[in-house]
PDB file of C-alpha atoms in Angstrom:
ATOM      1  CA  MET A  78      -7.044  27.728  31.333  1.00  0.00           C
ATOM      2  CA  LYS A  79     -10.518  26.399  30.470  1.00  0.00           C
ATOM      3  CA  ILE A  80     -10.441  24.891  26.993  1.00  0.00           C
ATOM      4  CA  CYS A  81     -13.364  23.443  25.029  1.00  0.00           C
ATOM      5  CA  VAL A  82     -12.630  21.272  21.983  1.00  0.00           C
ATOM      6  CA  LEU A  83     -15.601  21.016  19.618  1.00  0.00           C
ATOM      7  CA  GLY A  84     -15.313  17.777  17.682  1.00  0.00           C
ATOM      8  CA  ALA A  85     -14.208  14.391  18.951  1.00  0.00           C
ATOM      9  CA  GLY A  86     -12.455  13.086  15.878  1.00  0.00           C
ATOM     10  CA  ALA A  87      -8.856  11.887  16.019  1.00  0.00           C
ATOM     11  CA  TRP A  88      -7.184  15.297  16.011  1.00  0.00           C
ATOM     12  CA  GLY A  89      -9.564  17.001  18.410  1.00  0.00           C
ATOM     13  CA  THR A  90      -9.282  14.083  20.818  1.00  0.00           C
ATOM     14  CA  ALA A  91      -5.495  14.044  20.558  1.00  0.00           C
ATOM     15  CA  LEU A  92      -5.153  17.727  21.452  1.00  0.00           C
ATOM     16  CA  ALA A  93      -7.643  17.367  24.286  1.00  0.00           C
ATOM     17  CA  VAL A  94      -5.690  14.409  25.686  1.00  0.00           C
ATOM     18  CA  ASN A  95      -2.407  16.304  25.358  1.00  0.00           C
ATOM     19  CA  ALA A  96      -3.670  19.403  27.164  1.00  0.00           C
ATOM     20  CA  ALA A  97      -5.810  17.724  29.832  1.00  0.00           C
ATOM     21  CA  GLY A  98      -2.935  17.241  32.231  1.00  0.00           C
ATOM     22  CA  ARG A  99      -2.207  20.975  32.351  1.00  0.00           C
ATOM     23  CA  HIS A 100      -5.605  22.626  31.794  1.00  0.00           C
ATOM     24  CA  ALA A 101      -9.321  22.105  32.413  1.00  0.00           C
ATOM     25  CA  VAL A 102     -10.348  20.562  29.097  1.00  0.00           C
ATOM     26  CA  CYS A 103     -13.801  19.671  27.794  1.00  0.00           C
ATOM     27  CA  LEU A 104     -14.151  17.497  24.683  1.00  0.00           C
ATOM     28  CA  TRP A 105     -17.526  17.925  22.977  1.00  0.00           C
ATOM     29  CA  ALA A 106     -19.043  15.438  20.516  1.00  0.00           C
ATOM     30  CA  ARG A 107     -22.181  15.881  18.429  1.00  0.00           C
ATOM     31  CA  ASP A 108     -23.108  12.180  18.521  1.00  0.00           C
ATOM     32  CA  ALA A 109     -24.748  11.229  21.825  1.00  0.00           C
ATOM     33  CA  ALA A 110     -23.856   7.566  21.340  1.00  0.00           C
ATOM     34  CA  GLN A 111     -20.187   8.485  20.908  1.00  0.00           C
ATOM     35  CA  VAL A 112     -20.285  10.584  24.075  1.00  0.00           C
ATOM     36  CA  GLN A 113     -21.773   7.676  26.007  1.00  0.00           C
ATOM     37  CA  ALA A 114     -19.204   5.218  24.631  1.00  0.00           C
ATOM     38  CA  MET A 115     -16.229   7.476  25.390  1.00  0.00           C
ATOM     39  CA  THR A 116     -17.493   8.228  28.876  1.00  0.00           C
ATOM     40  CA  ALA A 117     -17.939   4.547  29.658  1.00  0.00           C
ATOM     41  CA  ALA A 118     -14.714   3.226  28.104  1.00  0.00           C
ATOM     42  CA  ARG A 119     -12.547   6.330  28.668  1.00  0.00           C
ATOM     43  CA  GLU A 120     -11.330   5.861  25.105  1.00  0.00           C
ATOM     44  CA  ASN A 121     -12.295   7.198  21.663  1.00  0.00           C
ATOM     45  CA  ALA A 122     -12.441   3.734  20.130  1.00  0.00           C
ATOM     46  CA  ARG A 123     -13.816   4.993  16.830  1.00  0.00           C
ATOM     47  CA  TYR A 124     -11.149   7.562  15.977  1.00  0.00           C
ATOM     48  CA  LEU A 125      -8.231   7.036  18.369  1.00  0.00           C
ATOM     49  CA  PRO A 126      -8.294   3.441  19.629  1.00  0.00           C
ATOM     50  CA  GLY A 127      -5.817   2.431  22.277  1.00  0.00           C
ATOM     51  CA  ILE A 128      -5.399   5.936  23.721  1.00  0.00           C
ATOM     52  CA  ALA A 129      -6.775   6.305  27.250  1.00  0.00           C
ATOM     53  CA  LEU A 130      -8.648   9.503  28.020  1.00  0.00           C
ATOM     54  CA  PRO A 131      -7.148  11.205  31.104  1.00  0.00           C
ATOM     55  CA  ALA A 132      -9.358  11.198  34.155  1.00  0.00           C
ATOM     56  CA  ALA A 133      -9.364  15.005  34.144  1.00  0.00           C
ATOM     57  CA  LEU A 134     -10.743  15.192  30.590  1.00  0.00           C
ATOM     58  CA  VAL A 135     -14.483  15.923  30.569  1.00  0.00           C
ATOM     59  CA  VAL A 136     -16.493  14.460  27.654  1.00  0.00           C
ATOM     60  CA  ARG A 137     -19.711  16.317  26.849  1.00  0.00           C
ATOM     61  CA  GLY A 138     -22.608  16.217  24.414  1.00  0.00           C
ATOM     62  CA  GLY A 139     -25.742  18.306  24.090  1.00  0.00           C
ATOM     63  CA  PRO A 140     -25.839  21.865  22.736  1.00  0.00           C
ATOM     64  CA  ALA A 141     -22.385  23.110  21.716  1.00  0.00           C
ATOM     65  CA  LEU A 142     -23.052  26.603  23.038  1.00  0.00           C
ATOM     66  CA  ALA A 143     -23.636  25.189  26.507  1.00  0.00           C
ATOM     67  CA  ALA A 144     -20.298  23.379  26.328  1.00  0.00           C
ATOM     68  CA  VAL A 145     -18.384  26.571  25.480  1.00  0.00           C
ATOM     69  CA  ALA A 146     -20.272  28.835  27.890  1.00  0.00           C
ATOM     70  CA  ASP A 147     -17.432  29.201  30.406  1.00  0.00           C
ATOM     71  CA  ALA A 148     -14.505  28.443  28.073  1.00  0.00           C
ATOM     72  CA  GLU A 149     -11.489  30.748  27.822  1.00  0.00           C
ATOM     73  CA  LEU A 150     -10.406  29.166  24.531  1.00  0.00           C
ATOM     74  CA  VAL A 151     -12.478  27.225  21.997  1.00  0.00           C
ATOM     75  CA  ILE A 152     -10.916  24.794  19.529  1.00  0.00           C
ATOM     76  CA  VAL A 153     -13.008  23.832  16.501  1.00  0.00           C
ATOM     77  CA  ALA A 154     -11.871  20.338  15.537  1.00  0.00           C
ATOM     78  CA  THR A 155     -14.352  19.541  12.768  1.00  0.00           C
ATOM     79  CA  PRO A 156     -13.680  18.793   9.092  1.00  0.00           C
ATOM     80  CA  MET A 157     -13.578  21.779   6.750  1.00  0.00           C
ATOM     81  CA  ALA A 158     -17.122  21.092   5.554  1.00  0.00           C
ATOM     82  CA  ALA A 159     -18.520  21.816   9.034  1.00  0.00           C
ATOM     83  CA  LEU A 160     -16.456  24.906   9.836  1.00  0.00           C
ATOM     84  CA  ARG A 161     -18.941  27.481   8.509  1.00  0.00           C
ATOM     85  CA  GLU A 162     -21.701  26.032  10.687  1.00  0.00           C
ATOM     86  CA  GLN A 163     -19.505  26.086  13.782  1.00  0.00           C
ATOM     87  CA  LEU A 164     -18.295  29.648  13.226  1.00  0.00           C
ATOM     88  CA  LEU A 165     -21.859  30.842  12.715  1.00  0.00           C
ATOM     89  CA  LEU A 166     -22.740  29.226  16.027  1.00  0.00           C
ATOM     90  CA  LEU A 167     -19.757  30.855  17.750  1.00  0.00           C
ATOM     91  CA  ARG A 168     -19.984  34.266  16.074  1.00  0.00           C
ATOM     92  CA  ASN A 169     -20.795  36.019  19.364  1.00  0.00           C
ATOM     93  CA  ALA A 170     -18.315  34.077  21.485  1.00  0.00           C
ATOM     94  CA  ALA A 171     -16.556  36.165  24.112  1.00  0.00           C
ATOM     95  CA  CYS A 172     -13.398  34.047  24.027  1.00  0.00           C
ATOM     96  CA  PRO A 173     -10.925  33.380  21.185  1.00  0.00           C
ATOM     97  CA  VAL A 174     -11.725  30.600  18.709  1.00  0.00           C
ATOM     98  CA  THR A 175      -9.196  28.462  16.847  1.00  0.00           C
ATOM     99  CA  TRP A 176      -9.779  25.945  14.072  1.00  0.00           C
ATOM    100  CA  LEU A 177      -7.729  22.864  13.207  1.00  0.00           C
ATOM    101  CA  CYS A 178      -9.107  21.949   9.763  1.00  0.00           C
ATOM    102  CA  LYS A 179      -6.809  22.038   6.740  1.00  0.00           C
ATOM    103  CA  GLY A 180      -8.571  22.596   3.462  1.00  0.00           C
ATOM    104  CA  VAL A 181     -10.653  24.909   1.292  1.00  0.00           C
ATOM    105  CA  GLU A 182     -14.412  25.170   1.453  1.00  0.00           C
ATOM    106  CA  PRO A 183     -16.259  23.972  -1.672  1.00  0.00           C
ATOM    107  CA  ALA A 184     -17.213  26.848  -3.958  1.00  0.00           C
ATOM    108  CA  LEU A 185     -20.647  28.296  -3.216  1.00  0.00           C
ATOM    109  CA  ALA A 186     -22.911  29.950  -5.813  1.00  0.00           C
ATOM    110  CA  GLY A 187     -20.191  30.296  -8.413  1.00  0.00           C
ATOM    111  CA  ALA A 188     -17.730  32.026  -6.062  1.00  0.00           C
ATOM    112  CA  ASP A 189     -14.252  30.781  -5.241  1.00  0.00           C
ATOM    113  CA  GLY A 190     -13.948  28.320  -2.372  1.00  0.00           C
ATOM    114  CA  LEU A 191     -12.771  30.003   0.806  1.00  0.00           C
ATOM    115  CA  LEU A 192      -9.957  29.345   3.240  1.00  0.00           C
ATOM    116  CA  ALA A 193     -10.933  29.101   6.887  1.00  0.00           C
ATOM    117  CA  HIS A 194     -10.012  32.669   7.841  1.00  0.00           C
ATOM    118  CA  GLU A 195     -12.033  33.936   4.862  1.00  0.00           C
ATOM    119  CA  ILE A 196     -15.082  32.012   6.080  1.00  0.00           C
ATOM    120  CA  GLN A 197     -14.620  33.547   9.521  1.00  0.00           C
ATOM    121  CA  ALA A 198     -14.383  37.051   8.031  1.00  0.00           C
ATOM    122  CA  GLN A 199     -17.619  36.416   6.181  1.00  0.00           C
ATOM    123  CA  VAL A 200     -19.787  34.834   8.894  1.00  0.00           C
ATOM    124  CA  ALA A 201     -18.179  35.931  12.190  1.00  0.00           C
ATOM    125  CA  PRO A 202     -16.145  39.088  11.508  1.00  0.00           C
ATOM    126  CA  GLY A 203     -16.073  40.105  15.157  1.00  0.00           C
ATOM    127  CA  LEU A 204     -14.536  36.843  16.306  1.00  0.00           C
ATOM    128  CA  VAL A 205     -10.942  36.672  17.530  1.00  0.00           C
ATOM    129  CA  GLY A 206      -9.888  33.728  15.396  1.00  0.00           C
ATOM    130  CA  GLY A 207      -6.857  31.778  14.244  1.00  0.00           C
ATOM    131  CA  VAL A 208      -5.542  28.394  13.194  1.00  0.00           C
ATOM    132  CA  LEU A 209      -3.366  25.754  14.843  1.00  0.00           C
ATOM    133  CA  SER A 210      -1.556  23.768  12.170  1.00  0.00           C
ATOM    134  CA  GLY A 211       1.673  22.001  11.269  1.00  0.00           C
ATOM    135  CA  PRO A 212       3.093  18.484  10.762  1.00  0.00           C
ATOM    136  CA  SER A 213       1.138  16.367  13.205  1.00  0.00           C
ATOM    137  CA  PHE A 214      -0.416  12.932  13.177  1.00  0.00           C
ATOM    138  CA  ALA A 215      -3.079  12.712  15.872  1.00  0.00           C
ATOM    139  CA  GLN A 216      -1.936   9.338  17.142  1.00  0.00           C
ATOM    140  CA  GLU A 217       1.593  10.559  17.872  1.00  0.00           C
ATOM    141  CA  VAL A 218       0.390  13.732  19.612  1.00  0.00           C
ATOM    142  CA  ALA A 219      -1.926  11.661  21.811  1.00  0.00           C
ATOM    143  CA  GLN A 220       0.983   9.341  22.639  1.00  0.00           C
ATOM    144  CA  GLY A 221       3.079  12.290  23.757  1.00  0.00           C
ATOM    145  CA  ARG A 222       5.649  11.964  20.981  1.00  0.00           C
ATOM    146  CA  PRO A 223       7.632  15.130  20.122  1.00  0.00           C
ATOM    147  CA  THR A 224       5.683  17.408  17.787  1.00  0.00           C
ATOM    148  CA  ALA A 225       5.917  21.051  16.660  1.00  0.00           C
ATOM    149  CA  LEU A 226       2.943  23.159  15.601  1.00  0.00           C
ATOM    150  CA  VAL A 227       2.359  26.726  14.468  1.00  0.00           C
ATOM    151  CA  ALA A 228      -0.296  29.054  15.895  1.00  0.00           C
ATOM    152  CA  ALA A 229      -1.306  31.613  13.271  1.00  0.00           C
ATOM    153  CA  SER A 230      -3.552  34.616  13.786  1.00  0.00           C
ATOM    154  CA  PRO A 231      -3.524  38.359  13.229  1.00  0.00           C
ATOM    155  CA  HIS A 232      -4.336  38.635  16.958  1.00  0.00           C
ATOM    156  CA  ALA A 233      -1.268  38.489  19.190  1.00  0.00           C
ATOM    157  CA  GLY A 234      -3.403  37.610  22.192  1.00  0.00           C
ATOM    158  CA  LEU A 235      -4.730  34.480  20.518  1.00  0.00           C
ATOM    159  CA  ARG A 236      -1.275  33.400  19.409  1.00  0.00           C
ATOM    160  CA  ASP A 237      -0.086  33.769  23.006  1.00  0.00           C
ATOM    161  CA  ALA A 238      -3.130  31.858  24.307  1.00  0.00           C
ATOM    162  CA  LEU A 239      -2.433  28.920  21.977  1.00  0.00           C
ATOM    163  CA  VAL A 240       1.193  28.800  23.082  1.00  0.00           C
ATOM    164  CA  ASP A 241       0.087  28.865  26.727  1.00  0.00           C
ATOM    165  CA  ALA A 242      -2.543  26.175  26.100  1.00  0.00           C
ATOM    166  CA  PHE A 243      -0.553  23.611  24.165  1.00  0.00           C
ATOM    167  CA  HIS A 244       3.178  24.280  24.491  1.00  0.00           C
ATOM    168  CA  GLY A 245       4.549  21.595  26.788  1.00  0.00           C
ATOM    169  CA  PRO A 246       7.053  18.786  27.250  1.00  0.00           C
ATOM    170  CA  SER A 247       6.076  16.938  24.056  1.00  0.00           C
ATOM    171  CA  LEU A 248       4.532  19.744  22.029  1.00  0.00           C
ATOM    172  CA  ARG A 249       6.264  22.914  20.819  1.00  0.00           C
ATOM    173  CA  VAL A 250       4.067  25.733  19.514  1.00  0.00           C
ATOM    174  CA  TYR A 251       5.499  28.538  17.404  1.00  0.00           C
ATOM    175  CA  ALA A 252       3.620  31.780  16.733  1.00  0.00           C
ATOM    176  CA  ASN A 253       3.117  33.211  13.234  1.00  0.00           C
ATOM    177  CA  GLU A 254       1.149  36.237  12.000  1.00  0.00           C
ATOM    178  CA  ASP A 255       0.786  34.840   8.463  1.00  0.00           C
ATOM    179  CA  ILE A 256      -2.556  33.067   8.702  1.00  0.00           C
ATOM    180  CA  VAL A 257      -2.915  33.058   4.901  1.00  0.00           C
ATOM    181  CA  GLY A 258       0.327  31.182   4.366  1.00  0.00           C
ATOM    182  CA  VAL A 259      -0.324  28.721   7.169  1.00  0.00           C
ATOM    183  CA  GLU A 260      -3.780  27.887   5.817  1.00  0.00           C
ATOM    184  CA  VAL A 261      -2.617  27.581   2.202  1.00  0.00           C
ATOM    185  CA  GLY A 262       0.128  25.193   3.302  1.00  0.00           C
ATOM    186  CA  GLY A 263      -2.306  23.111   5.326  1.00  0.00           C
ATOM    187  CA  ALA A 264      -4.721  22.808   2.412  1.00  0.00           C
ATOM    188  CA  VAL A 265      -2.394  22.274  -0.541  1.00  0.00           C
ATOM    189  CA  LYS A 266      -0.148  19.707   1.147  1.00  0.00           C
ATOM    190  CA  ASN A 267      -3.126  17.320   1.289  1.00  0.00           C
ATOM    191  CA  VAL A 268      -3.552  17.508  -2.489  1.00  0.00           C
ATOM    192  CA  LEU A 269       0.157  16.979  -3.079  1.00  0.00           C
ATOM    193  CA  ALA A 270       0.198  14.006  -0.711  1.00  0.00           C
ATOM    194  CA  ILE A 271      -2.261  12.230  -3.004  1.00  0.00           C
ATOM    195  CA  ALA A 272       0.236  12.714  -5.837  1.00  0.00           C
ATOM    196  CA  THR A 273       3.165  11.341  -3.839  1.00  0.00           C
ATOM    197  CA  GLY A 274       1.073   8.395  -2.671  1.00  0.00           C
ATOM    198  CA  LEU A 275       0.262   7.692  -6.310  1.00  0.00           C
ATOM    199  CA  ALA A 276       3.947   7.781  -7.261  1.00  0.00           C
ATOM    200  CA  ASP A 277       4.852   5.452  -4.385  1.00  0.00           C
ATOM    201  CA  GLY A 278       2.000   3.110  -5.300  1.00  0.00           C
ATOM    202  CA  LEU A 279       3.280   2.934  -8.859  1.00  0.00           C
ATOM    203  CA  ALA A 280       6.797   2.200  -7.515  1.00  0.00           C
ATOM    204  CA  LEU A 281       8.282   5.153  -9.385  1.00  0.00           C
ATOM    205  CA  GLY A 282      11.128   5.460  -6.905  1.00  0.00           C
ATOM    206  CA  LEU A 283      12.585   7.903  -4.425  1.00  0.00           C
ATOM    207  CA  ASN A 284      13.729  10.323  -7.138  1.00  0.00           C
ATOM    208  CA  ALA A 285      10.128  10.788  -8.246  1.00  0.00           C
ATOM    209  CA  ARG A 286       8.959  11.308  -4.677  1.00  0.00           C
ATOM    210  CA  ALA A 287      11.618  13.976  -4.052  1.00  0.00           C
ATOM    211  CA  ALA A 288      10.725  15.734  -7.299  1.00  0.00           C
ATOM    212  CA  LEU A 289       7.016  15.781  -6.470  1.00  0.00           C
ATOM    213  CA  ILE A 290       7.596  17.156  -2.985  1.00  0.00           C
ATOM    214  CA  THR A 291       9.984  19.841  -4.220  1.00  0.00           C
ATOM    215  CA  ARG A 292       7.915  20.986  -7.176  1.00  0.00           C
ATOM    216  CA  GLY A 293       4.781  20.654  -5.096  1.00  0.00           C
ATOM    217  CA  LEU A 294       6.264  23.057  -2.570  1.00  0.00           C
ATOM    218  CA  ALA A 295       6.828  25.493  -5.451  1.00  0.00           C
ATOM    219  CA  GLU A 296       3.150  25.205  -6.450  1.00  0.00           C
ATOM    220  CA  MET A 297       2.034  25.763  -2.863  1.00  0.00           C
ATOM    221  CA  THR A 298       4.265  28.816  -2.566  1.00  0.00           C
ATOM    222  CA  ARG A 299       3.042  30.344  -5.838  1.00  0.00           C
ATOM    223  CA  LEU A 300      -0.584  30.069  -4.750  1.00  0.00           C
ATOM    224  CA  GLY A 301       0.182  31.430  -1.302  1.00  0.00           C
ATOM    225  CA  LEU A 302       2.037  34.461  -2.633  1.00  0.00           C
ATOM    226  CA  ALA A 303      -0.837  35.219  -5.013  1.00  0.00           C
ATOM    227  CA  LEU A 304      -3.188  35.227  -2.002  1.00  0.00           C
ATOM    228  CA  GLY A 305      -0.954  37.548   0.020  1.00  0.00           C
ATOM    229  CA  ALA A 306       1.112  35.092   2.091  1.00  0.00           C
ATOM    230  CA  ARG A 307       4.789  35.457   2.978  1.00  0.00           C
ATOM    231  CA  ALA A 308       7.274  33.264   1.131  1.00  0.00           C
ATOM    232  CA  ASP A 309       9.161  32.266   4.287  1.00  0.00           C
ATOM    233  CA  THR A 310       6.032  30.671   5.774  1.00  0.00           C
ATOM    234  CA  PHE A 311       6.278  27.862   3.226  1.00  0.00           C
ATOM    235  CA  MET A 312       9.739  26.922   4.444  1.00  0.00           C
ATOM    236  CA  GLY A 313       8.311  26.441   7.940  1.00  0.00           C
ATOM    237  CA  LEU A 314       6.186  23.930   9.809  1.00  0.00           C
ATOM    238  CA  SER A 315       2.928  24.497   7.962  1.00  0.00           C
ATOM    239  CA  GLY A 316       4.594  24.456   4.547  1.00  0.00           C
ATOM    240  CA  LEU A 317       7.592  22.209   4.013  1.00  0.00           C
ATOM    241  CA  GLY A 318       7.158  20.470   7.363  1.00  0.00           C
ATOM    242  CA  ASP A 319       3.535  19.424   6.890  1.00  0.00           C
ATOM    243  CA  LEU A 320       4.118  18.575   3.226  1.00  0.00           C
ATOM    244  CA  VAL A 321       6.971  16.185   4.008  1.00  0.00           C
ATOM    245  CA  LEU A 322       5.009  14.482   6.782  1.00  0.00           C
ATOM    246  CA  THR A 323       1.792  14.076   4.805  1.00  0.00           C
ATOM    247  CA  ALA A 324       3.529  13.039   1.593  1.00  0.00           C
ATOM    248  CA  THR A 325       5.731  10.380   3.177  1.00  0.00           C
ATOM    249  CA  GLY A 326       4.157   9.249   6.466  1.00  0.00           C
ATOM    250  CA  ASP A 327       2.363   5.918   6.629  1.00  0.00           C
ATOM    251  CA  LEU A 328      -0.332   7.463   8.845  1.00  0.00           C
ATOM    252  CA  SER A 329      -1.275   9.979   6.138  1.00  0.00           C
ATOM    253  CA  ARG A 330      -4.828   9.483   4.864  1.00  0.00           C
ATOM    254  CA  ASN A 331      -4.239  11.579   1.751  1.00  0.00           C
ATOM    255  CA  ARG A 332      -1.121   9.615   0.827  1.00  0.00           C
ATOM    256  CA  LYS A 333      -3.135   6.441   1.382  1.00  0.00           C
ATOM    257  CA  VAL A 334      -5.702   7.599  -1.182  1.00  0.00           C
ATOM    258  CA  GLY A 335      -2.943   7.902  -3.784  1.00  0.00           C
ATOM    259  CA  LEU A 336      -1.568   4.480  -2.886  1.00  0.00           C
ATOM    260  CA  LEU A 337      -4.994   2.861  -3.246  1.00  0.00           C
ATOM    261  CA  LEU A 338      -5.728   4.572  -6.555  1.00  0.00           C
ATOM    262  CA  ALA A 339      -2.406   3.289  -7.871  1.00  0.00           C
ATOM    263  CA  GLN A 340      -3.498  -0.220  -6.877  1.00  0.00           C
ATOM    264  CA  GLY A 341      -6.575   0.098  -9.059  1.00  0.00           C
ATOM    265  CA  GLN A 342      -9.206   0.993  -6.473  1.00  0.00           C
ATOM    266  CA  THR A 343     -11.870   3.504  -7.396  1.00  0.00           C
ATOM    267  CA  LEU A 344     -11.975   6.813  -5.559  1.00  0.00           C
ATOM    268  CA  ALA A 345     -15.135   5.707  -3.754  1.00  0.00           C
ATOM    269  CA  GLN A 346     -13.463   2.498  -2.614  1.00  0.00           C
ATOM    270  CA  ALA A 347     -10.347   4.313  -1.456  1.00  0.00           C
ATOM    271  CA  VAL A 348     -12.262   6.913   0.549  1.00  0.00           C
ATOM    272  CA  ALA A 349     -14.593   4.317   2.082  1.00  0.00           C
ATOM    273  CA  SER A 350     -11.658   2.257   3.321  1.00  0.00           C
ATOM    274  CA  LEU A 351     -10.150   5.126   5.338  1.00  0.00           C
ATOM    275  CA  GLY A 352     -12.776   5.576   8.021  1.00  0.00           C
ATOM    276  CA  HIS A 353     -11.655   9.214   8.326  1.00  0.00           C
ATOM    277  CA  VAL A 354     -11.865  12.330   6.154  1.00  0.00           C
ATOM    278  CA  ALA A 355      -9.087  12.837   3.582  1.00  0.00           C
ATOM    279  CA  GLU A 356      -9.347  16.587   3.037  1.00  0.00           C
ATOM    280  CA  GLY A 357      -7.258  16.521  -0.146  1.00  0.00           C
ATOM    281  CA  VAL A 358     -10.002  14.634  -1.961  1.00  0.00           C
ATOM    282  CA  TYR A 359     -12.535  17.319  -1.143  1.00  0.00           C
ATOM    283  CA  CYS A 360     -10.429  20.444  -1.662  1.00  0.00           C
ATOM    284  CA  ALA A 361      -8.310  19.524  -4.707  1.00  0.00           C
ATOM    285  CA  ARG A 362     -10.797  20.889  -7.231  1.00  0.00           C
ATOM    286  CA  THR A 363     -11.307  24.065  -5.223  1.00  0.00           C
ATOM    287  CA  VAL A 364      -7.563  24.645  -4.881  1.00  0.00           C
ATOM    288  CA  VAL A 365      -7.124  24.295  -8.639  1.00  0.00           C
ATOM    289  CA  GLN A 366     -10.119  26.532  -9.347  1.00  0.00           C
ATOM    290  CA  ARG A 367      -8.704  29.237  -7.079  1.00  0.00           C
ATOM    291  CA  ALA A 368      -5.300  28.941  -8.746  1.00  0.00           C
ATOM    292  CA  ARG A 369      -6.781  29.257 -12.226  1.00  0.00           C
ATOM    293  CA  HIS A 370      -8.682  32.407 -11.293  1.00  0.00           C
ATOM    294  CA  LEU A 371      -5.429  33.895  -9.987  1.00  0.00           C
ATOM    295  CA  GLY A 372      -3.419  32.809 -13.029  1.00  0.00           C
ATOM    296  CA  VAL A 373      -1.238  30.486 -10.929  1.00  0.00           C
ATOM    297  CA  GLU A 374       0.173  27.333 -12.530  1.00  0.00           C
ATOM    298  CA  MET A 375      -0.251  24.180 -10.426  1.00  0.00           C
ATOM    299  CA  PRO A 376       0.361  21.230 -12.781  1.00  0.00           C
ATOM    300  CA  ILE A 377       0.705  18.607 -10.030  1.00  0.00           C
ATOM    301  CA  ALA A 378      -2.549  19.680  -8.414  1.00  0.00           C
ATOM    302  CA  GLU A 379      -4.201  19.761 -11.856  1.00  0.00           C
ATOM    303  CA  SER A 380      -3.109  16.159 -12.445  1.00  0.00           C
ATOM    304  CA  VAL A 381      -4.532  15.100  -9.072  1.00  0.00           C
ATOM    305  CA  VAL A 382      -7.889  16.622  -9.986  1.00  0.00           C
ATOM    306  CA  ALA A 383      -7.893  14.868 -13.366  1.00  0.00           C
ATOM    307  CA  LEU A 384      -7.174  11.594 -11.572  1.00  0.00           C
ATOM    308  CA  LEU A 385      -9.880  12.120  -8.939  1.00  0.00           C
ATOM    309  CA  ASP A 386     -12.382  13.038 -11.649  1.00  0.00           C
ATOM    310  CA  GLY A 387     -11.573   9.834 -13.543  1.00  0.00           C
ATOM    311  CA  ARG A 388     -10.325  11.686 -16.629  1.00  0.00           C
ATOM    312  CA  VAL A 389      -6.925   9.976 -16.512  1.00  0.00           C
ATOM    313  CA  ARG A 390      -5.587   6.712 -15.127  1.00  0.00           C
ATOM    314  CA  PRO A 391      -2.733   6.750 -12.587  1.00  0.00           C
ATOM    315  CA  ALA A 392       0.048   6.069 -15.096  1.00  0.00           C
ATOM    316  CA  GLU A 393      -1.398   8.662 -17.486  1.00  0.00           C
ATOM    317  CA  ALA A 394      -1.329  11.340 -14.792  1.00  0.00           C
ATOM    318  CA  VAL A 395       2.405  10.786 -14.310  1.00  0.00           C
ATOM    319  CA  ALA A 396       3.031  10.705 -18.067  1.00  0.00           C
ATOM    320  CA  GLU A 397       1.275  14.044 -18.536  1.00  0.00           C
ATOM    321  CA  LEU A 398       3.486  15.661 -15.917  1.00  0.00           C
ATOM    322  CA  MET A 399       6.649  14.277 -17.527  1.00  0.00           C
ATOM    323  CA  LYS A 400       5.615  15.585 -20.959  1.00  0.00           C
ATOM    324  CA  ARG A 401       5.545  19.200 -19.826  1.00  0.00           C
ATOM    325  CA  GLU A 402       7.890  21.590 -21.589  1.00  0.00           C
ATOM    326  CA  PRO A 403      11.278  22.258 -19.944  1.00  0.00           C
ATOM    327  CA  GLY A 404      11.370  25.296 -17.674  1.00  0.00           C
ATOM    328  CA  VAL A 405      13.498  27.338 -15.319  1.00  0.00           C
ATOM    329  CA  GLU A 406      13.478  26.220 -11.696  1.00  0.00           C
ATOM    330  CA  ALA A 407      11.742  28.961  -9.771  1.00  0.00           C
ATOM    331  CA  PRO A 408       8.881  29.255  -7.318  1.00  0.00           C
TER     332      PRO A 408
END
């Protein structure tokens, strides 16, 4: 299969490296200097240092449409903020297109922020599209460590293509029709990971971490159901699985933001120190806005937004959550 990955960040590079031994893979980067550096060093030193690019992996720059011209599958590996632009570019693509980003687009012109499949429906309705998601740190995928992902799309052919493209000795790919649930899980877990990082940074203990993950999963599920997702999706890889990984893993950028805020850093300082995008920082407000419009309660996400906006200090955010009235445990 001929695969073109648009975006040479950590995750796009990791998937390209993983698939290059089995397929003809092209990794496209917007930055000409990055293309030159990767071609010369056979390494993405900026985003995935220490991982050698397979000899069969082709690194390309120039116009993106030229790179995808003969592709049988296109993978958009850009941050959420660039997805609309990429889908507009690919709106007439003859082959299926899959995105990797996990987040919600910032609200435009007073409307609710959109999930990725909603952006695609708006700007490229004829595209055969879907998402590849799940608990996965790029570094471990590139190293060939065991990982499981979920391929979600309303198109059975695309789900099958993603399984064929990436299912292999170190990577299991499960198919799922519930693209809404998979995308909600991928977006909301980033927000909740900031909260668990905050709790860990404040040394609140393992009980607090378990409570945040569990009640966070309930918030994620409530929002997903309100948007039309299936409840069982949130007990799978893109729900519980990705939440646990992002909330507890030391490689999690969103968890790191919470840890740094707990140490007294400003949001600007925390984000600048990462060197990568932490999607939870950018989609937290949009997630909460969408929940409010749907009448969905998300107190943990609300507290994260108050913290990111500077309206509360770290300890105050925890105190506000603990002061909530008693309730019945339910999703």
